[in-house]
XYZ file of C-alpha atoms in Angstrom:
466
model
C 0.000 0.000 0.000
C 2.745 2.612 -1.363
C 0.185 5.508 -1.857
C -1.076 5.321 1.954
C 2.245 5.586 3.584
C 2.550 8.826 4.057
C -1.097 9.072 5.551
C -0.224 6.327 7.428
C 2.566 8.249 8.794
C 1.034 11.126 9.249
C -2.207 9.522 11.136
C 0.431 7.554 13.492
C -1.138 4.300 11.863
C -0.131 1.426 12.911
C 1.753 3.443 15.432
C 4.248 6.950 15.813
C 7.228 6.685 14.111
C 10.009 9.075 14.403
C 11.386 8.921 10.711
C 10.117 8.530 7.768
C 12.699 7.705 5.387
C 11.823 7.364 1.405
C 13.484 6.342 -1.815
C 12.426 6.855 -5.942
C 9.310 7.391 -7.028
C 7.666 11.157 -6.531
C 5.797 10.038 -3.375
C 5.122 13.889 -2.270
C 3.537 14.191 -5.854
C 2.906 11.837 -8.733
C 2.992 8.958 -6.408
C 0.834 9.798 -3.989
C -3.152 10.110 -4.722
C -4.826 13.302 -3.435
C -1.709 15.174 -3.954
C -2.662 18.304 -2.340
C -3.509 16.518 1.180
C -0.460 14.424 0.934
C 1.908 17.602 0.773
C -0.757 19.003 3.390
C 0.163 15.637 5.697
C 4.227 16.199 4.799
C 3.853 19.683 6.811
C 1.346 19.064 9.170
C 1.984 20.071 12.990
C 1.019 18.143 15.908
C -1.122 20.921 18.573
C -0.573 18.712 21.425
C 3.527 19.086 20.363
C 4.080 22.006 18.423
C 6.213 19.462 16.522
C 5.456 17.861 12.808
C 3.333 15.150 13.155
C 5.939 13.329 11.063
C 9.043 14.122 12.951
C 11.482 13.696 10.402
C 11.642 13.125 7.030
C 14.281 11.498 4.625
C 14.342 11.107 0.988
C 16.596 9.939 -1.657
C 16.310 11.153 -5.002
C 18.395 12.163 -8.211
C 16.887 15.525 -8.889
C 15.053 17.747 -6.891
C 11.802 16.806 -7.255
C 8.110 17.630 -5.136
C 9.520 15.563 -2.655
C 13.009 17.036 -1.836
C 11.536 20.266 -0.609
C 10.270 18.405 2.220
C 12.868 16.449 3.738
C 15.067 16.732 6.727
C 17.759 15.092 4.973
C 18.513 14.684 1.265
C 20.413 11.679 -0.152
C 21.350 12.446 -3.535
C 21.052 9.531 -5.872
C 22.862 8.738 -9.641
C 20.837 8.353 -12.436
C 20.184 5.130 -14.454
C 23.141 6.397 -16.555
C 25.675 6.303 -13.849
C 24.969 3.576 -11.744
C 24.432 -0.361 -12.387
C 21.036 -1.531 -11.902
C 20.004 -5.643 -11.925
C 17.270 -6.701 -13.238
C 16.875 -9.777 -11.279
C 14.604 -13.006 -11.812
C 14.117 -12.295 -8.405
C 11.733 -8.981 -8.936
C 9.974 -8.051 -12.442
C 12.598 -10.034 -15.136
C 12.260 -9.380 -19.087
C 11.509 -12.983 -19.559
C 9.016 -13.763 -21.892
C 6.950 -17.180 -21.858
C 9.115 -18.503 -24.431
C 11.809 -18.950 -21.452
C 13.423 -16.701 -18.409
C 15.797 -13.764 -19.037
C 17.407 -11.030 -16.738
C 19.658 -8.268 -17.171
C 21.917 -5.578 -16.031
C 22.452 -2.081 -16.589
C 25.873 -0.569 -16.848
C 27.278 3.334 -16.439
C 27.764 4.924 -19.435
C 28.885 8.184 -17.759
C 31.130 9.039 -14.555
C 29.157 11.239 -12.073
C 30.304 15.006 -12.599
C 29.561 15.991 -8.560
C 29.945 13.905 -5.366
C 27.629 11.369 -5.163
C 27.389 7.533 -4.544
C 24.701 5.110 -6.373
C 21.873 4.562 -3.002
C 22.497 0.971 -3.750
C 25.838 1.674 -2.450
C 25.224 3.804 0.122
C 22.377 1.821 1.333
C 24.721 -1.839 1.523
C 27.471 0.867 3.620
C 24.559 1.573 6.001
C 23.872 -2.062 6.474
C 27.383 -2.713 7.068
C 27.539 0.303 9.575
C 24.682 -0.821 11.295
C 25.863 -4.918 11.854
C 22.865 -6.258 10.140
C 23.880 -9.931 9.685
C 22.906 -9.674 5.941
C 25.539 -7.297 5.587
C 28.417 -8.070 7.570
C 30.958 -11.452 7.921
C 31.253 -13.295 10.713
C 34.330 -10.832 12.255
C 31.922 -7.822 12.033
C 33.667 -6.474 8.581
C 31.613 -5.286 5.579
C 30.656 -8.129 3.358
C 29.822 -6.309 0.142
C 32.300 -3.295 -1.297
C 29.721 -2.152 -3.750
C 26.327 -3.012 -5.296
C 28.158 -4.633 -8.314
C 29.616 -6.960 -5.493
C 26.518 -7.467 -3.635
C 25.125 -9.332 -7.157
C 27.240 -11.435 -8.000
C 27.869 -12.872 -4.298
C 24.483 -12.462 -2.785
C 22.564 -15.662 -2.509
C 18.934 -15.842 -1.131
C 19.585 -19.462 -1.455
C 22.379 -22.037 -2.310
C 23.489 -21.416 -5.924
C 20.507 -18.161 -6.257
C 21.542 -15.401 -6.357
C 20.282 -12.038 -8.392
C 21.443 -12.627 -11.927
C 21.113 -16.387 -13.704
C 23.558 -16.135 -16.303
C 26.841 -17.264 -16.216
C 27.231 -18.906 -12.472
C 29.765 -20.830 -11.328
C 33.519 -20.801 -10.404
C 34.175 -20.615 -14.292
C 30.785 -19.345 -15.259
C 29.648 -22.211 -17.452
C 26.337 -22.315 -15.325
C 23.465 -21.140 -15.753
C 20.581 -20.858 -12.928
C 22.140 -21.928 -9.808
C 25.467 -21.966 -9.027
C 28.357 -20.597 -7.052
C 28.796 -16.623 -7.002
C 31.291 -15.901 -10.441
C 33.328 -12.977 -9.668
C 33.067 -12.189 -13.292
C 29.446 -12.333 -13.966
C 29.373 -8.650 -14.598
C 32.094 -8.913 -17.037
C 30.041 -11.551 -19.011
C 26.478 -9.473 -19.050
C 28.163 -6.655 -20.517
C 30.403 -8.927 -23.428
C 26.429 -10.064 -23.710
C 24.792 -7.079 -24.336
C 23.845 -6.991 -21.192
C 21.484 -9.790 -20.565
C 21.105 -13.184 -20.506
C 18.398 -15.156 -21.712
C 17.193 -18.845 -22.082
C 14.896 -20.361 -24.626
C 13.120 -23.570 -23.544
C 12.174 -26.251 -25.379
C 8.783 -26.269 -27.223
C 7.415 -28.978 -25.377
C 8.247 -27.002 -21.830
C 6.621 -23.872 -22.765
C 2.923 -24.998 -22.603
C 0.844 -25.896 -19.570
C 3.557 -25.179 -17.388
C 1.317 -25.730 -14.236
C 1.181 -29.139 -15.063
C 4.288 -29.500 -17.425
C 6.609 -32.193 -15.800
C 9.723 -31.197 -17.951
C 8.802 -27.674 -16.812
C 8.203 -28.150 -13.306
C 11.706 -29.584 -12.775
C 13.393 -26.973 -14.470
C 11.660 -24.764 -12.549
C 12.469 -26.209 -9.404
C 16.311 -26.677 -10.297
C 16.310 -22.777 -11.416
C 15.051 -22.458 -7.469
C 11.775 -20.877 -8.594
C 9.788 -23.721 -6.955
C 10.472 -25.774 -3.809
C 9.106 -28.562 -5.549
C 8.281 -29.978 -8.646
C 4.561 -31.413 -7.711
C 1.963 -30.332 -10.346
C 0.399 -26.695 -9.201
C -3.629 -27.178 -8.846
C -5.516 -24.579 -10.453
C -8.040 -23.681 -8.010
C -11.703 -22.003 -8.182
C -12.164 -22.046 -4.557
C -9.465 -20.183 -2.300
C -9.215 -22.067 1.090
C -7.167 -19.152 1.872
C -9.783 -16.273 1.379
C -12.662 -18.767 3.164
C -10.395 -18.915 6.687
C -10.630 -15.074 6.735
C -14.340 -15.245 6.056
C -14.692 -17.231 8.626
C -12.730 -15.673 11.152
C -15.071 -12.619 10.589
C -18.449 -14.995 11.408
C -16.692 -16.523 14.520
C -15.243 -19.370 13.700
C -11.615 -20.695 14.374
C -9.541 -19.538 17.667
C -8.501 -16.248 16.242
C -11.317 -13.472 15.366
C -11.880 -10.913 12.918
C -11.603 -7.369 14.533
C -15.622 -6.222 14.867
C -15.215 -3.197 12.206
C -13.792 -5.508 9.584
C -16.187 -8.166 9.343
C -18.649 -7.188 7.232
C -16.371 -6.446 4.911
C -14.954 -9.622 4.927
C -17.784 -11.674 4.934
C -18.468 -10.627 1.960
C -15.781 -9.277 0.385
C -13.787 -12.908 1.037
C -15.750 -15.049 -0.768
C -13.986 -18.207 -1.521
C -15.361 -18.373 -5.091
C -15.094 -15.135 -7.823
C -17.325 -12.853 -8.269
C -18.234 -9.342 -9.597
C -18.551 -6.700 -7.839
C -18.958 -2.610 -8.921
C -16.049 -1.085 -7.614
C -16.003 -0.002 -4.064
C -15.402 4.124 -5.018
C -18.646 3.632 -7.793
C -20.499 2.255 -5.512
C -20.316 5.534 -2.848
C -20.667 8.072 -6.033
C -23.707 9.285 -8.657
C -22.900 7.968 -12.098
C -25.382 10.332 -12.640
C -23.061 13.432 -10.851
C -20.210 11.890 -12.202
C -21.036 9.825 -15.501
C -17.640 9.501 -17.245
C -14.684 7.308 -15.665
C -11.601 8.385 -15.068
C -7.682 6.374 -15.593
C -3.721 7.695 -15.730
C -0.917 5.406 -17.095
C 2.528 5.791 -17.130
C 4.439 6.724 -20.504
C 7.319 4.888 -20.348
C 9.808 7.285 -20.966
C 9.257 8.995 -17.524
C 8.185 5.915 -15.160
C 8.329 7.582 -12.016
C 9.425 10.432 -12.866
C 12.976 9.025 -12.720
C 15.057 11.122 -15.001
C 12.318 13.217 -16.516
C 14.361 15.939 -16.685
C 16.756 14.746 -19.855
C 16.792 17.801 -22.620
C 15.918 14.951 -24.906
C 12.953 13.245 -22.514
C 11.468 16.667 -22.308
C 11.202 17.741 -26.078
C 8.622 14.152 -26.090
C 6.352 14.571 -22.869
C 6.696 18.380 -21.693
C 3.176 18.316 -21.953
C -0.181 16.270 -20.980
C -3.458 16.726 -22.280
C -6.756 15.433 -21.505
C -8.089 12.579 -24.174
C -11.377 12.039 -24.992
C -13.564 10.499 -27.031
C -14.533 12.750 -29.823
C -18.578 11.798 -29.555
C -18.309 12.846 -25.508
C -16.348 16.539 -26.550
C -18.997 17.157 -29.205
C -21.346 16.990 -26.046
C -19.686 19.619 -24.290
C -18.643 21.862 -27.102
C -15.053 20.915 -26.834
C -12.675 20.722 -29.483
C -8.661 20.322 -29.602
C -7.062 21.853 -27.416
C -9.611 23.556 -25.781
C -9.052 24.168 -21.891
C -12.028 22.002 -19.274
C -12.494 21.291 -15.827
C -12.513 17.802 -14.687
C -13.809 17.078 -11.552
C -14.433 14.375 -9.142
C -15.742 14.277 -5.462
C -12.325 14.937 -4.554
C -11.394 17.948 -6.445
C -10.782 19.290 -10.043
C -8.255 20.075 -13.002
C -8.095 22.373 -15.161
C -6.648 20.459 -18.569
C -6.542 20.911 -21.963
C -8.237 18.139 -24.014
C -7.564 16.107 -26.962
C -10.231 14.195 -28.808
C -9.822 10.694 -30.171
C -11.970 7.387 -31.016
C -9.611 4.861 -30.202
C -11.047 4.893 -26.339
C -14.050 3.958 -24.614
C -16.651 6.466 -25.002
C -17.212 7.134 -21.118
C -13.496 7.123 -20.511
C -11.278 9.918 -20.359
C -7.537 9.468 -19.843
C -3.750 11.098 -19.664
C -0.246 9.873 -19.040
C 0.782 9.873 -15.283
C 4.115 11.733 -14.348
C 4.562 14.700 -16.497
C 2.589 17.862 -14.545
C 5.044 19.451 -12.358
C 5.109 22.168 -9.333
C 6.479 25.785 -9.975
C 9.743 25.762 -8.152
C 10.421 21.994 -8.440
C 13.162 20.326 -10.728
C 14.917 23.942 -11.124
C 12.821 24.333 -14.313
C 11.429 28.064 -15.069
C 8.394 29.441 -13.909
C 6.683 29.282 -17.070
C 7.938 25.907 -17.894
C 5.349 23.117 -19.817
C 5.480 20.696 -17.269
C 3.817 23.562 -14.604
C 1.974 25.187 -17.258
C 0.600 22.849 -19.658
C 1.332 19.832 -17.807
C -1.337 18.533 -15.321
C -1.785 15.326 -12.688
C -5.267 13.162 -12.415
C -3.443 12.240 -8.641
C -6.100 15.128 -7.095
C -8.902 13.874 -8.402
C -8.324 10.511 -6.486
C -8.777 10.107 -2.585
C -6.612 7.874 -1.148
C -9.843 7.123 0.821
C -12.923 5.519 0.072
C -15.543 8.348 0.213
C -16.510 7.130 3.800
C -13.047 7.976 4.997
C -12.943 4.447 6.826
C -11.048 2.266 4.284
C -7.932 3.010 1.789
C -9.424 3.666 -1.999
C -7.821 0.131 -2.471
C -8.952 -3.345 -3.582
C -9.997 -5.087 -0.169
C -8.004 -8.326 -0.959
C -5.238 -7.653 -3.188
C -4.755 -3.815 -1.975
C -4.082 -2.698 -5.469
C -4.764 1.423 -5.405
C -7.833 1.864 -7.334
C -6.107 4.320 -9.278
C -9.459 3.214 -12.792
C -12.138 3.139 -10.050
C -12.066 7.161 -10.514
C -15.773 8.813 -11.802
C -15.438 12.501 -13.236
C -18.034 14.926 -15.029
C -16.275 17.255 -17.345
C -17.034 20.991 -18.225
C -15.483 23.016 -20.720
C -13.665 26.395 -19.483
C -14.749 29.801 -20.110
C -11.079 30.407 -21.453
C -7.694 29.048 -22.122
C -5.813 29.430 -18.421
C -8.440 31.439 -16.765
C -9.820 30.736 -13.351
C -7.069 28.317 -11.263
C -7.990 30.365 -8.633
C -11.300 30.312 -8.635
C -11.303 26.635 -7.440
C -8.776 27.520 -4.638
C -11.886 29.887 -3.146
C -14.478 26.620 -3.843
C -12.511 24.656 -1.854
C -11.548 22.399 -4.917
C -7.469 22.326 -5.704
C -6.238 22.322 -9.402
C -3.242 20.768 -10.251
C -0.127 22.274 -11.365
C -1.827 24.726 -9.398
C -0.081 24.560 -5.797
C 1.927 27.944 -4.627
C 5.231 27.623 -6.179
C 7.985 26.972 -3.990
C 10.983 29.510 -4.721
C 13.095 28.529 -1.687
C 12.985 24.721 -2.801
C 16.447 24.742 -3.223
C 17.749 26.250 -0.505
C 18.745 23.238 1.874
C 22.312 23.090 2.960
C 23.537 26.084 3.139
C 24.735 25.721 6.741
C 27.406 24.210 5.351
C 28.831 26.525 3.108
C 31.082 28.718 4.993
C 30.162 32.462 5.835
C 26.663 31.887 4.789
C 23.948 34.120 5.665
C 21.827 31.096 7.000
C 18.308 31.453 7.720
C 16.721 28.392 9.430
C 13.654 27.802 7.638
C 10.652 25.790 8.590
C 9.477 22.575 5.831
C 6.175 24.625 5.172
């Protein structure tokens, strides 16, 4: 649950915690889902302290995005240029289903300013702190780098984060002993390693006995018994019956409802949980963001190159829905939810579903952020759906999430859509109706002011997160 931490934080949920310390994504921003509470929550003071209800902050980023201006303590980070990054069989591989592959990513340019990859700095901290993962037997640092931490760590014997090229001599493939040159051998291959099965493997691999024992041998399975494709989840049925008083441990009273009947062992449909607390008829078109892939996360956005593609967001539509409304290209609407509403400029298209409007994820920015100019695209033109979306359910009791899998319900958004008297006129009219439009936040020209108690003779003036 990624897009409730920092309300979870904030509301001392499960419990107070002194520091709350954060790494990539934009979670002050593009991350986050009702953006302009969530930077609300970041500066938020206690009464009964005087103190911020989260006490300190720490955040690790490349650039200086949303986030930055609210931490305590800045790490900086390299970017995907400088740094090597694994992309494991261990978390999200490229394989395809023709057979498993990994890969690596290698520096193609030495850091300009004095900085250390987080991967590196975060296996020193390990080390610094005696976690056992991270130190030998005599206390010393086990890993030098995050290059060495791949090729020697091993979550079990003969696994470890890259498959290619194990082994003493690196003739093994899968599982085998670390290879002090496996990095050496990605980068002679391109990078990556991949493995193409044979035909007969590739097909009902939950019952494939050829399969299975690869499988297992590779150390993706403990065993190679045929996997039972099940209707019925035994799993989801013990829940459901903890909540109607069975078993020796119960359901806590305020959850049981839910999951009696959210917990059903067998599938079935149900409208999603946000729809069901709104008017279709208030809010008849639905709502969903995606991620272009040339800025996921926002990490490295800021490339001259990157910017001359998405500098810029509009709002799609379908063409019979703008007609409706008297909107054409480019034309500036509101779009507005129970939550809030945008001001965007639209673009009309067929190839969606009519009652669905959409826009890439990532792109709007904050005046003062990422040292671009006040009258940059990505604060002008640029624009985030995140407001629009509570990270509550309208009752304010449960997180906007699905109840069993706790995937944000980032599509179960409903808007209505209005067009605007003129191009870029009234953002503040919706700051007076209590409504927030996005870029529309205060900009933030002391952003990048942090650390100047460390430059010698400077005229230092504490200032306060907020």
């Amino acid at each position: 649950l990624m897009h409730l931490l920092i309300r979870n934080a904030w509301s001392q949920k499960p419990y107070a915690i002194d520091t709350l310390f954060m790494y990539m994504a934009n979670m002050g921003w593009n991350s986050s889902m009702n953006t302009a509470k969530t930077v609300q929550m970041l500066t938020d003071i206690d009464p009964d302290t005087g103190e911020y209800k989260i006490p300190h902050i720490i955040y690790v980023d490349a650039f200086a995005s949303e986030t930055v201006a609210y931490a305590d303590l800045i790490l900086p980070d390299t970017t995907y240029l400088e740094r090597f990054d694994c992309i494991s069989l261990l978390d999200r591989p490229i394989s395809t289903a023709e057979g498993p592959a990994d890969a690596i990513r290698q520096p193609v340019l030495t850091p300009d300013r004095d900085v250390r990859p987080f991967q590196d700095v975060l296996i020193d901290l390990g080390a610094r702190l005696q976690l056992p993962e991270f130190v030998n037997d005599d206390g010393s640092a086990r890993y030098t780098d995050y290059p060495d931490y791949i090729m020697n760590r091993q979550s079990a014997p003969g696994v470890g984060s890259l498959a290619g090229w194990r082994g003493r001599q690196g003739d093994e493939h899968g599982r085998g002993e670390p290879n002090q040159d496996q990095i050496k051998a990605y980068i002679a291959n391109q990078c990556h390693w991949e493995h193409t099965l044979p035909e007969s493997w590739q097909f009902f691999k939950h019952a494939n006995r050829d399969y299975l024992e690869y499988a297992q041998q590779m150390g993706w399975l403990a065993n190679s018994d045929r996997i039972v494709m099940q209707l019925y989840c035994e799993t989801l049925q013990r829940f459901r019956l903890s909540a109607m008083g069975h078993g020796t441990v119960k359901a806590p009273a305020h959850y049981r409802e839910r999951l009696k009947h959210f917990f059903d062992p067998l599938p079935f449909w149900y409208a999603p949980l946000e729809e069901q607390q709104t008017s279709a008829h208030e809010f008849p078109l639905h709502a969903i963001t995606q991620r272009p892939m040339a800025m996921y996360h926002s990490w490295g956005s800021q490339n001259a190159w990157l910017r001359q593609i998405h500098g810029w967001n509009r709002l799609y539509i379908h063409a019979d829905v703008a007609a409706e409304h008297d909107l054409a290209d480019d034309d500036w609407a509101w779009l507005e939810s129970h939550n809030g509403r945008i001001h965007a400029q639209i673009r009309t298209m067929s190839g969606c579903n009519r009652n669905t409007v959409w826009t890439w994820n990532a792109i709007g920015k904050r005046q003062g952020a990422w040292n671009l100019s006040a009258d940059a695209e990505e604060s002008q033109k640029g624009m985030l759906l995140n407001d629009l979306i509570n990270d509550l359910l309208p009752d304010g009791r449960f997180g906007n999430a699905d109840p069993i899998t706790g995937q944000a319900a980032w599509f179960d958004l409903r808007v209505r859509i209005s067009k605007a008297e003129a191009p870029g006129t009234g953002l503040q009219d919706t700051h007076a109706a209590g409504g927030v439009t996005l870029p529309g936040l205060e900009p933030r020209p002391d952003m990048l002011r942090f650390g100047e108690q460390f430059l010698p003779d400077a005229d230092f003036r504490k200032r306060s997160r907020s």
